Coordinates of N, CA, C and O in Angstrom, one line a residue:
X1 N -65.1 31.7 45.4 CA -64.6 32.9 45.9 C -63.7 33.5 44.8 O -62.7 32.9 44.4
X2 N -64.0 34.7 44.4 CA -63.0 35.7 43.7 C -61.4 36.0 44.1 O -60.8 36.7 45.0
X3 N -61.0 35.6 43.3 CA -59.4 36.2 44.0 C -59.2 38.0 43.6 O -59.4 38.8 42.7
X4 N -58.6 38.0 45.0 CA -58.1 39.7 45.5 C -56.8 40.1 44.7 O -55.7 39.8 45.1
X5 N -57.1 40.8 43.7 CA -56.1 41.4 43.1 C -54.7 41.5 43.6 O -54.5 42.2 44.5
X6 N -53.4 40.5 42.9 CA -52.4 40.5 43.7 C -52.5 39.1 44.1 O -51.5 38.5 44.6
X7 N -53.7 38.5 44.0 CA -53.6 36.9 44.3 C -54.0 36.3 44.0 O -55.1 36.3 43.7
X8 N -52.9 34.8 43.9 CA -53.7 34.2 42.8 C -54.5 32.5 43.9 O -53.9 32.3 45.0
X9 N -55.8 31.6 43.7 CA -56.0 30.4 44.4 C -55.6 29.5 43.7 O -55.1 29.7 42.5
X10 N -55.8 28.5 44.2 CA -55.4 27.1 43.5 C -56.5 25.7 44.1 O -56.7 25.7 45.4
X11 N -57.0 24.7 43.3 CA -57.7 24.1 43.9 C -57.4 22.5 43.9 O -57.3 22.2 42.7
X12 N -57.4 21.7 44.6 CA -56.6 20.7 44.0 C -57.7 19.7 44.7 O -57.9 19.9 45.9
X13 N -58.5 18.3 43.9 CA -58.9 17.5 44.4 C -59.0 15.6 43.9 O -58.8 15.1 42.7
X14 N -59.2 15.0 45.0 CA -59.0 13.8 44.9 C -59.7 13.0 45.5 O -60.4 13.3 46.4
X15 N -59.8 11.4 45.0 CA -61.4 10.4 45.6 C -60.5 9.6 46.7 O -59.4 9.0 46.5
X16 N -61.3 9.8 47.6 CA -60.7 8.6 48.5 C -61.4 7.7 48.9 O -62.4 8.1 49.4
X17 N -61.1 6.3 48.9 CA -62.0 5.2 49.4 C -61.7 4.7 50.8 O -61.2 3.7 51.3
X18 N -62.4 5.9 51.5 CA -62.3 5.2 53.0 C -63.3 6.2 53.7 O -63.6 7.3 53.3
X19 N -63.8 5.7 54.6 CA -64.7 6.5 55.5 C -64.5 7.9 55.8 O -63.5 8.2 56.3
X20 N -65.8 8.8 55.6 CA -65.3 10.3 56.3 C -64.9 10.7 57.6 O -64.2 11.7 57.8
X21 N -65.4 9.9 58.5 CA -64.7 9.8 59.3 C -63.2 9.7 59.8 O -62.7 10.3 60.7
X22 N -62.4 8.7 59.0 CA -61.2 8.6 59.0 C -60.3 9.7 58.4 O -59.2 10.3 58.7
X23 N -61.4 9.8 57.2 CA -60.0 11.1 56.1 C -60.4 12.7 57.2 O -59.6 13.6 57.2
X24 N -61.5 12.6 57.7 CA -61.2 13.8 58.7 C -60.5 13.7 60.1 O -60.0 14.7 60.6
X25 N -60.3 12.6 60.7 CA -59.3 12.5 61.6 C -58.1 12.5 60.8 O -57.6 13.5 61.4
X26 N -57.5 12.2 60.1 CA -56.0 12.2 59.1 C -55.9 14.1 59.1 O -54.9 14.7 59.5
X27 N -57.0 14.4 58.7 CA -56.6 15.7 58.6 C -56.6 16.8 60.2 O -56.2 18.0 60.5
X28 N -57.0 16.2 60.5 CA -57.6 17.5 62.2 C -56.9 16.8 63.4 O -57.0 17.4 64.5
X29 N -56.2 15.6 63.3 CA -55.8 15.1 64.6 C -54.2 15.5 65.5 O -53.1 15.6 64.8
X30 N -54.2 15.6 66.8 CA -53.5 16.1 67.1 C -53.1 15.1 68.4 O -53.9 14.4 69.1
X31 N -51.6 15.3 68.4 CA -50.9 14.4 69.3 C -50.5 13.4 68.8 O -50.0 12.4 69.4
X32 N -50.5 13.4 67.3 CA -49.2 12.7 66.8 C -49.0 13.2 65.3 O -49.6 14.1 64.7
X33 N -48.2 12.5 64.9 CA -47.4 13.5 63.1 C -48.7 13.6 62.6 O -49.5 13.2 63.4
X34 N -49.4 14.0 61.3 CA -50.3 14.5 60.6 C -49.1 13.8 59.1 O -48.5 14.6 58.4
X35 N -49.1 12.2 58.9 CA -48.8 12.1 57.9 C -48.8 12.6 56.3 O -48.0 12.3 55.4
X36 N -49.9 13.3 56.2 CA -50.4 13.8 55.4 C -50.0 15.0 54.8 O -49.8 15.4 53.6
X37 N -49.8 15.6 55.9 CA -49.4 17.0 56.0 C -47.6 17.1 56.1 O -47.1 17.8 57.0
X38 N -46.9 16.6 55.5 CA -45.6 16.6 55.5 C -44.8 16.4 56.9 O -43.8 16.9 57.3
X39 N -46.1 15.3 57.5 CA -45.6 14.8 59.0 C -45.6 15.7 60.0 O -45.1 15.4 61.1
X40 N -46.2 17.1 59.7 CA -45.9 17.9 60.9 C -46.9 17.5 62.0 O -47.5 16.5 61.8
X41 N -47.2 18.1 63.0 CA -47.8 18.1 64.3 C -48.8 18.9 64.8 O -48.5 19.7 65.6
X42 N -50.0 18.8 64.5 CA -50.6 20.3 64.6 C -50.9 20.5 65.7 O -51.3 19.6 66.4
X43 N -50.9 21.7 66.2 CA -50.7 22.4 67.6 C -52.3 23.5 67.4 O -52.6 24.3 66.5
X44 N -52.8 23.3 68.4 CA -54.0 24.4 68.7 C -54.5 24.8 70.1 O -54.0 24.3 71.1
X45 N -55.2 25.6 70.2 CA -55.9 26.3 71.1 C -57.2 25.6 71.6 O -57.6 25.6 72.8
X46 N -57.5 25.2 70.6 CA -58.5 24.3 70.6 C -58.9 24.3 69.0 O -58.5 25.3 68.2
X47 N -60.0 22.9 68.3 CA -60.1 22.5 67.0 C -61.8 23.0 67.0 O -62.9 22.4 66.8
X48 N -61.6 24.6 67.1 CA -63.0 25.3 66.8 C -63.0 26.6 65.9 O -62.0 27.2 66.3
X49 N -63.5 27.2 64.9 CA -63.7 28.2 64.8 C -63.1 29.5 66.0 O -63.4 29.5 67.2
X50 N -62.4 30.5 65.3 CA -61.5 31.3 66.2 C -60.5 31.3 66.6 O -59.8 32.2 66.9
X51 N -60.4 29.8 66.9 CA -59.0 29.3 67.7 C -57.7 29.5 66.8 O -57.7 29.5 65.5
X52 N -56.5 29.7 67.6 CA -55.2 29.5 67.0 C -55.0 27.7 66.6 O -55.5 26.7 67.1
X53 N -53.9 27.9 65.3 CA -53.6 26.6 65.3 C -52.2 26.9 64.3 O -52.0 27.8 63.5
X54 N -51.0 25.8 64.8 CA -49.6 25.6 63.9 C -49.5 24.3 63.8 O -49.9 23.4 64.5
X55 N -48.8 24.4 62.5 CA -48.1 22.7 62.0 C -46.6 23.0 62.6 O -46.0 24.0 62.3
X56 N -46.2 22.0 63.5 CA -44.8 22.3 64.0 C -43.8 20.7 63.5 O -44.2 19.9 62.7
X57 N -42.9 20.7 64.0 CA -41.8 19.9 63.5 C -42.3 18.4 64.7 O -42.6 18.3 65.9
X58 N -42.2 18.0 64.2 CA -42.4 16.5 65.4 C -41.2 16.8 66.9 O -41.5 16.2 67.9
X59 N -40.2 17.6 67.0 CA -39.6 18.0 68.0 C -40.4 19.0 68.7 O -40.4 19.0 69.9
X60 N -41.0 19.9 68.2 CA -42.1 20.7 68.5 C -40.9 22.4 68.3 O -41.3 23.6 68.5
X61 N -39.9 22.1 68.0 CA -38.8 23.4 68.3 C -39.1 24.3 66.9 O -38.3 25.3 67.0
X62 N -39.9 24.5 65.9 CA -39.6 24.9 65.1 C -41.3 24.8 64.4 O -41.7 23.7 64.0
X63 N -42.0 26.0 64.4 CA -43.2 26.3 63.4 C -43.1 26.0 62.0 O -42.2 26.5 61.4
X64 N -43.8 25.2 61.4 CA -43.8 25.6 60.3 C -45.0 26.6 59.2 O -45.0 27.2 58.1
X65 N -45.8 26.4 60.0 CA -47.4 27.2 59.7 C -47.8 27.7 61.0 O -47.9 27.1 62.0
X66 N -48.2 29.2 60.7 CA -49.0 29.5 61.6 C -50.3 30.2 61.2 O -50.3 30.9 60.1
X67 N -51.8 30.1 62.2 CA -53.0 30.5 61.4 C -53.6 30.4 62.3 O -53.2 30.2 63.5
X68 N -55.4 30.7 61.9 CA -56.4 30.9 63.1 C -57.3 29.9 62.4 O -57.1 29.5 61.2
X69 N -57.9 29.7 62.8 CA -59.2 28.7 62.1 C -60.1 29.2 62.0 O -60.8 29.9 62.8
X70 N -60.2 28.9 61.1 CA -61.8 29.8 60.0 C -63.1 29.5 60.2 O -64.1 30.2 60.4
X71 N -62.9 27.9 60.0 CA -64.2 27.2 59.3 C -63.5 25.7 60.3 O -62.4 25.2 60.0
X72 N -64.4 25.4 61.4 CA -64.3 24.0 61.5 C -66.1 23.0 61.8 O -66.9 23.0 62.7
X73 N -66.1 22.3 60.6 CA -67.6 21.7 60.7 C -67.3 20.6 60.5 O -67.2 20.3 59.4
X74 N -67.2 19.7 61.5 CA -66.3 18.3 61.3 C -68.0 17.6 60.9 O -69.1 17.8 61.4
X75 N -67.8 17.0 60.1 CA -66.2 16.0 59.0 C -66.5 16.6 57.8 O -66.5 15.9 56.8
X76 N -66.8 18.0 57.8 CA -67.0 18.2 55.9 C -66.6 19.8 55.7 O -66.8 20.3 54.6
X77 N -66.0 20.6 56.9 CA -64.8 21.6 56.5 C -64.0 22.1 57.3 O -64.3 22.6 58.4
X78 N -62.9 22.0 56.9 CA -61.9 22.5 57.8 C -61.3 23.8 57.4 O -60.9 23.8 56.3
X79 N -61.2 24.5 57.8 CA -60.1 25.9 56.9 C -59.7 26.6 57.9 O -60.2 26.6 58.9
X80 N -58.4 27.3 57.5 CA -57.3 28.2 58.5 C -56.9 29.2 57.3 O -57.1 29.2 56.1
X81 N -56.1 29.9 58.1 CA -55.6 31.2 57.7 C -54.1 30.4 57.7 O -53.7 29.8 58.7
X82 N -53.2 30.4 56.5 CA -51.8 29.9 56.6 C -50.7 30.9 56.5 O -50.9 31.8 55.6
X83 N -49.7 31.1 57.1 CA -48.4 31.8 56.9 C -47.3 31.0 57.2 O -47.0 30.6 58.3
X84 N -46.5 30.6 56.1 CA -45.1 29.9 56.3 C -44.0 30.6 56.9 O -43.3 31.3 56.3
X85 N -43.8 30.5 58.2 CA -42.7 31.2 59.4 C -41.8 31.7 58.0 O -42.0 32.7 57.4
X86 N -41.0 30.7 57.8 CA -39.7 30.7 57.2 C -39.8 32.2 56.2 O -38.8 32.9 56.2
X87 N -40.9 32.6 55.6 CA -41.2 33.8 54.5 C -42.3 34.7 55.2 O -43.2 34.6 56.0
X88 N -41.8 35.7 54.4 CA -42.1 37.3 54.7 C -43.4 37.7 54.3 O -43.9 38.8 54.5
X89 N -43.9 36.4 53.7 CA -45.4 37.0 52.7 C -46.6 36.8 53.9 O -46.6 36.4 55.0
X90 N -47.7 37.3 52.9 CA -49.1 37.3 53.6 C -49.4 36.1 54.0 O -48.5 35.3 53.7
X91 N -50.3 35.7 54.7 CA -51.4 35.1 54.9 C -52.1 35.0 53.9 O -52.3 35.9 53.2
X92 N -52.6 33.4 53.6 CA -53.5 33.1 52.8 C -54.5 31.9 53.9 O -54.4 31.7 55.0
X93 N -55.4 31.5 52.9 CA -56.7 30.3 53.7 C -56.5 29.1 52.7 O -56.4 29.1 51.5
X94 N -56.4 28.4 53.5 CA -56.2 27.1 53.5 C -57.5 26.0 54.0 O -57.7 25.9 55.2
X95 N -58.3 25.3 53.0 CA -59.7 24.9 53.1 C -59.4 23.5 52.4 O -59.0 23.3 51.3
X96 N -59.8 22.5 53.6 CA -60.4 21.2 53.5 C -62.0 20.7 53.5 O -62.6 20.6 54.5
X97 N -62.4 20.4 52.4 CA -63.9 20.1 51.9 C -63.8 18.8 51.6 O -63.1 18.4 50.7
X98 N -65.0 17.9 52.6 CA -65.5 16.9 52.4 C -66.3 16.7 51.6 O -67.0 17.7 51.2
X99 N -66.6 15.4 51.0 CA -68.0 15.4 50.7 C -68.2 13.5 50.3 O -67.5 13.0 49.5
X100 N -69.0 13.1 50.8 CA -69.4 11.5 51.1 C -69.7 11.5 49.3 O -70.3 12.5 48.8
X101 N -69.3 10.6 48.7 CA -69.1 9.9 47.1 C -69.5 8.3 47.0 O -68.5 7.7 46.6
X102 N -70.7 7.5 47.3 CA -70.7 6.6 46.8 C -70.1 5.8 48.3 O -70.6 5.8 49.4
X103 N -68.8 5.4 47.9 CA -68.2 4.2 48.9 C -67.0 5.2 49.3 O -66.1 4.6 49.9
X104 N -66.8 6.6 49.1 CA -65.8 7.0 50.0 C -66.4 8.5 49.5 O -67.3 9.0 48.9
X105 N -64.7 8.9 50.1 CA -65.4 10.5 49.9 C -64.4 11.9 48.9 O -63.2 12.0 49.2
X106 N -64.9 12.8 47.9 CA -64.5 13.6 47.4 C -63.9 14.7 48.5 O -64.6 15.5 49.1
X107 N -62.3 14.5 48.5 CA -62.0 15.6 49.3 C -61.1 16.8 48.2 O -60.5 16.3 47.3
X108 N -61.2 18.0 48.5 CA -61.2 19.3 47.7 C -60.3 20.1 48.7 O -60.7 20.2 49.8
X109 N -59.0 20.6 48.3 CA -58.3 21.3 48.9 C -58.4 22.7 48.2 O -58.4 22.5 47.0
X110 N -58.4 23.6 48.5 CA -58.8 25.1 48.5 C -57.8 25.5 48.7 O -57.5 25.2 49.9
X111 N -56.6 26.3 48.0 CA -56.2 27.7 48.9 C -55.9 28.9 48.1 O -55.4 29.0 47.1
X112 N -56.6 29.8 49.1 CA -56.8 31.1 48.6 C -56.2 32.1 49.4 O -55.7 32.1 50.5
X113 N -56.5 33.4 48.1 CA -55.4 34.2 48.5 C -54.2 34.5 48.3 O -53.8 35.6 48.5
X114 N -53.3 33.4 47.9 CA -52.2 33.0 48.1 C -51.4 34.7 47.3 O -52.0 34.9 46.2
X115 N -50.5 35.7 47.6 CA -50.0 36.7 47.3 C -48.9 36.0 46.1 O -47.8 35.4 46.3
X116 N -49.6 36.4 44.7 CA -48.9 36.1 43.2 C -47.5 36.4 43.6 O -47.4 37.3 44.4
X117 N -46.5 35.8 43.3 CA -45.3 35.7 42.7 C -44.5 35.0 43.9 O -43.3 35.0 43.9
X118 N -45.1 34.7 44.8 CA -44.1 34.6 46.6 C -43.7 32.8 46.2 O -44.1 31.9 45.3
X119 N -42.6 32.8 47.3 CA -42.6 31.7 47.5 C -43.5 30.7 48.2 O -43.3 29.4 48.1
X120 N -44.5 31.4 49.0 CA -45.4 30.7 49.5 C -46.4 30.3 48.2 O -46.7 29.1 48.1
X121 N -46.8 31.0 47.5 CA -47.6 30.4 45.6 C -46.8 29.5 45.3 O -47.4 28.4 45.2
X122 N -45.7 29.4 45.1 CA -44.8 28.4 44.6 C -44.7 27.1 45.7 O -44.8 26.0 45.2
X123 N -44.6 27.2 46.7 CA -44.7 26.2 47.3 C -46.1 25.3 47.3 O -45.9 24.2 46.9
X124 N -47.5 25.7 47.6 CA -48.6 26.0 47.4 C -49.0 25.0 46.3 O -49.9 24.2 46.4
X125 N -48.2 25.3 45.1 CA -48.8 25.5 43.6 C -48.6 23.2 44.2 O -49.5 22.4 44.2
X126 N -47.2 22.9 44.7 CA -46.9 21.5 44.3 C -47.7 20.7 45.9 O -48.0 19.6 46.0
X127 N -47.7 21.6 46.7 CA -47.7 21.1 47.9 C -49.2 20.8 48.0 O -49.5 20.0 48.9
X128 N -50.0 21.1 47.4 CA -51.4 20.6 47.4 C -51.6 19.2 46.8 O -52.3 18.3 47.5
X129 N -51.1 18.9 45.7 CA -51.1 17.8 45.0 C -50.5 16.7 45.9 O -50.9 15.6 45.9
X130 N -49.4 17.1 46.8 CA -48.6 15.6 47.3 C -49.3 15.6 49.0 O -49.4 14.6 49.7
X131 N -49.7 17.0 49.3 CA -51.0 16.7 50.5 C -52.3 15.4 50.2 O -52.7 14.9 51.2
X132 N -52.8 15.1 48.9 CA -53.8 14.6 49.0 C -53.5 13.2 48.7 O -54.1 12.2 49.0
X133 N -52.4 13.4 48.0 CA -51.4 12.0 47.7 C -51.6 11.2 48.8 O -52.3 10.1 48.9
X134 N -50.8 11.9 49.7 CA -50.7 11.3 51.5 C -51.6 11.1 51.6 O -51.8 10.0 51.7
X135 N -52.4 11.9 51.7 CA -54.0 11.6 52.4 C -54.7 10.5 52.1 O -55.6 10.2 52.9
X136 N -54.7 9.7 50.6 CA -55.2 8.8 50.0 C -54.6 7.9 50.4 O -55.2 7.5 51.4
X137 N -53.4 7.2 50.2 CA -52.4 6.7 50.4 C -52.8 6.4 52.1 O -53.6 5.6 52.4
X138 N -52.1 7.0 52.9 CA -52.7 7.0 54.5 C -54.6 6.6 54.7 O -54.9 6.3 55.9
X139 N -55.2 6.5 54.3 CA -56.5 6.3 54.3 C -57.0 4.8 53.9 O -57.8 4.0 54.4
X140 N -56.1 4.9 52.6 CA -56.6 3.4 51.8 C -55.5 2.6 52.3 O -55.6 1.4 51.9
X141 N -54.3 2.9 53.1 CA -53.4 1.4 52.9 C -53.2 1.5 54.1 O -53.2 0.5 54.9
X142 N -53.0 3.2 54.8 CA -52.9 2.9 56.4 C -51.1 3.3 56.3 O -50.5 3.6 57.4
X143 N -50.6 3.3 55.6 CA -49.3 4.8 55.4 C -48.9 5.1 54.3 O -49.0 4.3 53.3
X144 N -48.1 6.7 54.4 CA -47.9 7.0 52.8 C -47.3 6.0 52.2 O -47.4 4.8 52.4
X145 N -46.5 6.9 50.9 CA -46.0 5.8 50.1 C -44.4 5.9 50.7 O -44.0 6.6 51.5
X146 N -43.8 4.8 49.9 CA -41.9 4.7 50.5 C -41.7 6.3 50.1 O -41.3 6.9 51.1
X147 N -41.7 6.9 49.3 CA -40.7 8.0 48.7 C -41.2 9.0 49.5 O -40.3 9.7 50.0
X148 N -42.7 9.4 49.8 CA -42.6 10.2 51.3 C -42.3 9.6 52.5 O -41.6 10.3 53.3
X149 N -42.6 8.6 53.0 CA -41.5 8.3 54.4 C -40.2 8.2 54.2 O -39.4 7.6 55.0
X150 N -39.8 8.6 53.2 CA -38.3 8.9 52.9 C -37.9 10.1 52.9 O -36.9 10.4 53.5
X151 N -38.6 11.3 52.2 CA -38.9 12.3 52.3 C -38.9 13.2 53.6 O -38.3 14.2 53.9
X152 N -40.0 12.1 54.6 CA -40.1 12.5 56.0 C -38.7 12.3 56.9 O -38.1 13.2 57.4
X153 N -38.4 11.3 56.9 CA -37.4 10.7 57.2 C -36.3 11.8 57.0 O -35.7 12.3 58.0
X154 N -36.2 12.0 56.1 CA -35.2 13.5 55.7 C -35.6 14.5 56.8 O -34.9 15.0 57.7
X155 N -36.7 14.5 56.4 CA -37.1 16.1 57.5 C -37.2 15.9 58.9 O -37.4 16.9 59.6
X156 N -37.1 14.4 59.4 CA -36.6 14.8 60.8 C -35.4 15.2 61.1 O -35.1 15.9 62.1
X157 N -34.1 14.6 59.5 CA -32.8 14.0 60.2 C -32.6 15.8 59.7 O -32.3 16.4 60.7
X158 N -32.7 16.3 59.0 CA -32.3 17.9 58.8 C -33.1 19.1 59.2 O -33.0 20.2 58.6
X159 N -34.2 18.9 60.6 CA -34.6 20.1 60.9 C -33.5 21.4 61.4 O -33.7 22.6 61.4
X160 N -32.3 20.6 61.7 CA -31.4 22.4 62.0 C -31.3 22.9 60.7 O -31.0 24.1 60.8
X161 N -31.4 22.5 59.7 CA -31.3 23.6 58.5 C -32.5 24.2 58.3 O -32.6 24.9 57.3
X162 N -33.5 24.1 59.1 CA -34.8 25.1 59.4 C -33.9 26.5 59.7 O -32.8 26.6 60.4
X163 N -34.9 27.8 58.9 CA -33.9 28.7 59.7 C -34.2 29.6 60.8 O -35.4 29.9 60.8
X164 N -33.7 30.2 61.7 CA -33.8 30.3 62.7 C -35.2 31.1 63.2 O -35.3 31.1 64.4
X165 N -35.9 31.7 62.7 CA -36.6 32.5 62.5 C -38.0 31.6 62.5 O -39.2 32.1 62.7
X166 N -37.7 30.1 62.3 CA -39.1 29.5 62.6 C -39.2 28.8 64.1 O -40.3 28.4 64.5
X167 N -38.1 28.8 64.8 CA -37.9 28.2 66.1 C -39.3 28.8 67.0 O -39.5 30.0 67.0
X168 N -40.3 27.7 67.8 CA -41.0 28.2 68.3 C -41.0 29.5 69.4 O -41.9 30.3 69.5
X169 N -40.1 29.6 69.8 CA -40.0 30.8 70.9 C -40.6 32.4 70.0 O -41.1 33.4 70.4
X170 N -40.2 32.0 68.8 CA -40.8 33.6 68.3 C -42.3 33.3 67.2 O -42.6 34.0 66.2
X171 N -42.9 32.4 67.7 CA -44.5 32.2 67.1 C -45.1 31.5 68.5 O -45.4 30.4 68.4
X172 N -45.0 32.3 69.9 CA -46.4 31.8 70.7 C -47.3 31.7 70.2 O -47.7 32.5 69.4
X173 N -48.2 30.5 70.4 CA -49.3 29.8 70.1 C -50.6 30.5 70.4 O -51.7 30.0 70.0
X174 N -50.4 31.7 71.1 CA -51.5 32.2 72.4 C -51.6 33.7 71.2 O -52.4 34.6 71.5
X175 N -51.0 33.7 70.4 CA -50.5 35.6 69.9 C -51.5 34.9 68.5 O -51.7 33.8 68.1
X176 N -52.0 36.3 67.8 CA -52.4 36.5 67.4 C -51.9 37.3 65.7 O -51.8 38.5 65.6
X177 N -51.8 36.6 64.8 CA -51.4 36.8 63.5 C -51.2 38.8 63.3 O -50.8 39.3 62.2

């Protein structure tokens, strides 16, 4: 896909040795943290094409992504539309690609769109890389490593320095981007 003038993508991928099955549950599962994903919780409408979906805080008080889902073809693509509550920028897509490798599977993180110079590019640029971390890590041993459950650990004990602006009451789940 061509990037839209004004934006830049980024693609970041990694081998994992564990069944596609599993590394697509790690990524799509709901009703408990999403290790992977910086422990958030993902919240949907339903896990189909069209539907709403947010990563929220394990208290559930506070959004941290909100999006619609794009592309869901389980176990080999997942993609949403992302906006980080906390910032003012666009919407970008955010795409998970399977693909079965021998004895496990090539997964390929996508995201596009992303509006050049924001904090959400900059976030983006690191946060793909330590997403697939987790995701290997969680797959092949069964949990991250120490330095993200420490990490996490952090972000339960300091969600009030979330700022107020991501508290769920102002991203209904039912509303539309």
């Amino acid at each position: 896909m061509a990037e839209q003038p004004g934006t830049e993508d980024a693609v970041f991928k990694i081998f994992i040795e564990a069944d596609i099955e599993r590394v697509w549950h790690e990524l799509t599962k709901t009703g408990e943290a999403q290790g992977a994903v910086f422990n958030a919780w993902l919240h949907t409408t339903g896990l189909k094409t069209g539907e709403r979906m947010q990563m929220r805080t394990g208290t559930g008080k506070h959004v941290i992504v909100d999006g619609d889902i794009v592309t869901f073809e389980p176990p080999f693509r997942y993609a949403h539309t992302h906006r980080f509550t906390q910032y003012d920028d666009p919407p970008c897509t955010v795409s998970y690609e399977l693909r079965p490798v021998g004895s496990g599977v090539e997964v390929t993180l996508r995201v596009t769109g992303m509006p050049s110079g924001t904090r959400t590019a900059r976030s983006m640029a690191s946060g793909g890389t330590t997403i697939l971390a987790s995701l290997k890590a969680i797959c092949e041993t069964g949990r991250p490593s120490l330095g993200t459950r420490l990490m996490y650990w952090m972000f339960d004990h300091m969600e009030f320095v979330l700022p107020a602006r991501t508290r769920s009451e102002h991203w209904p789940l039912n509303r539309r981007q």
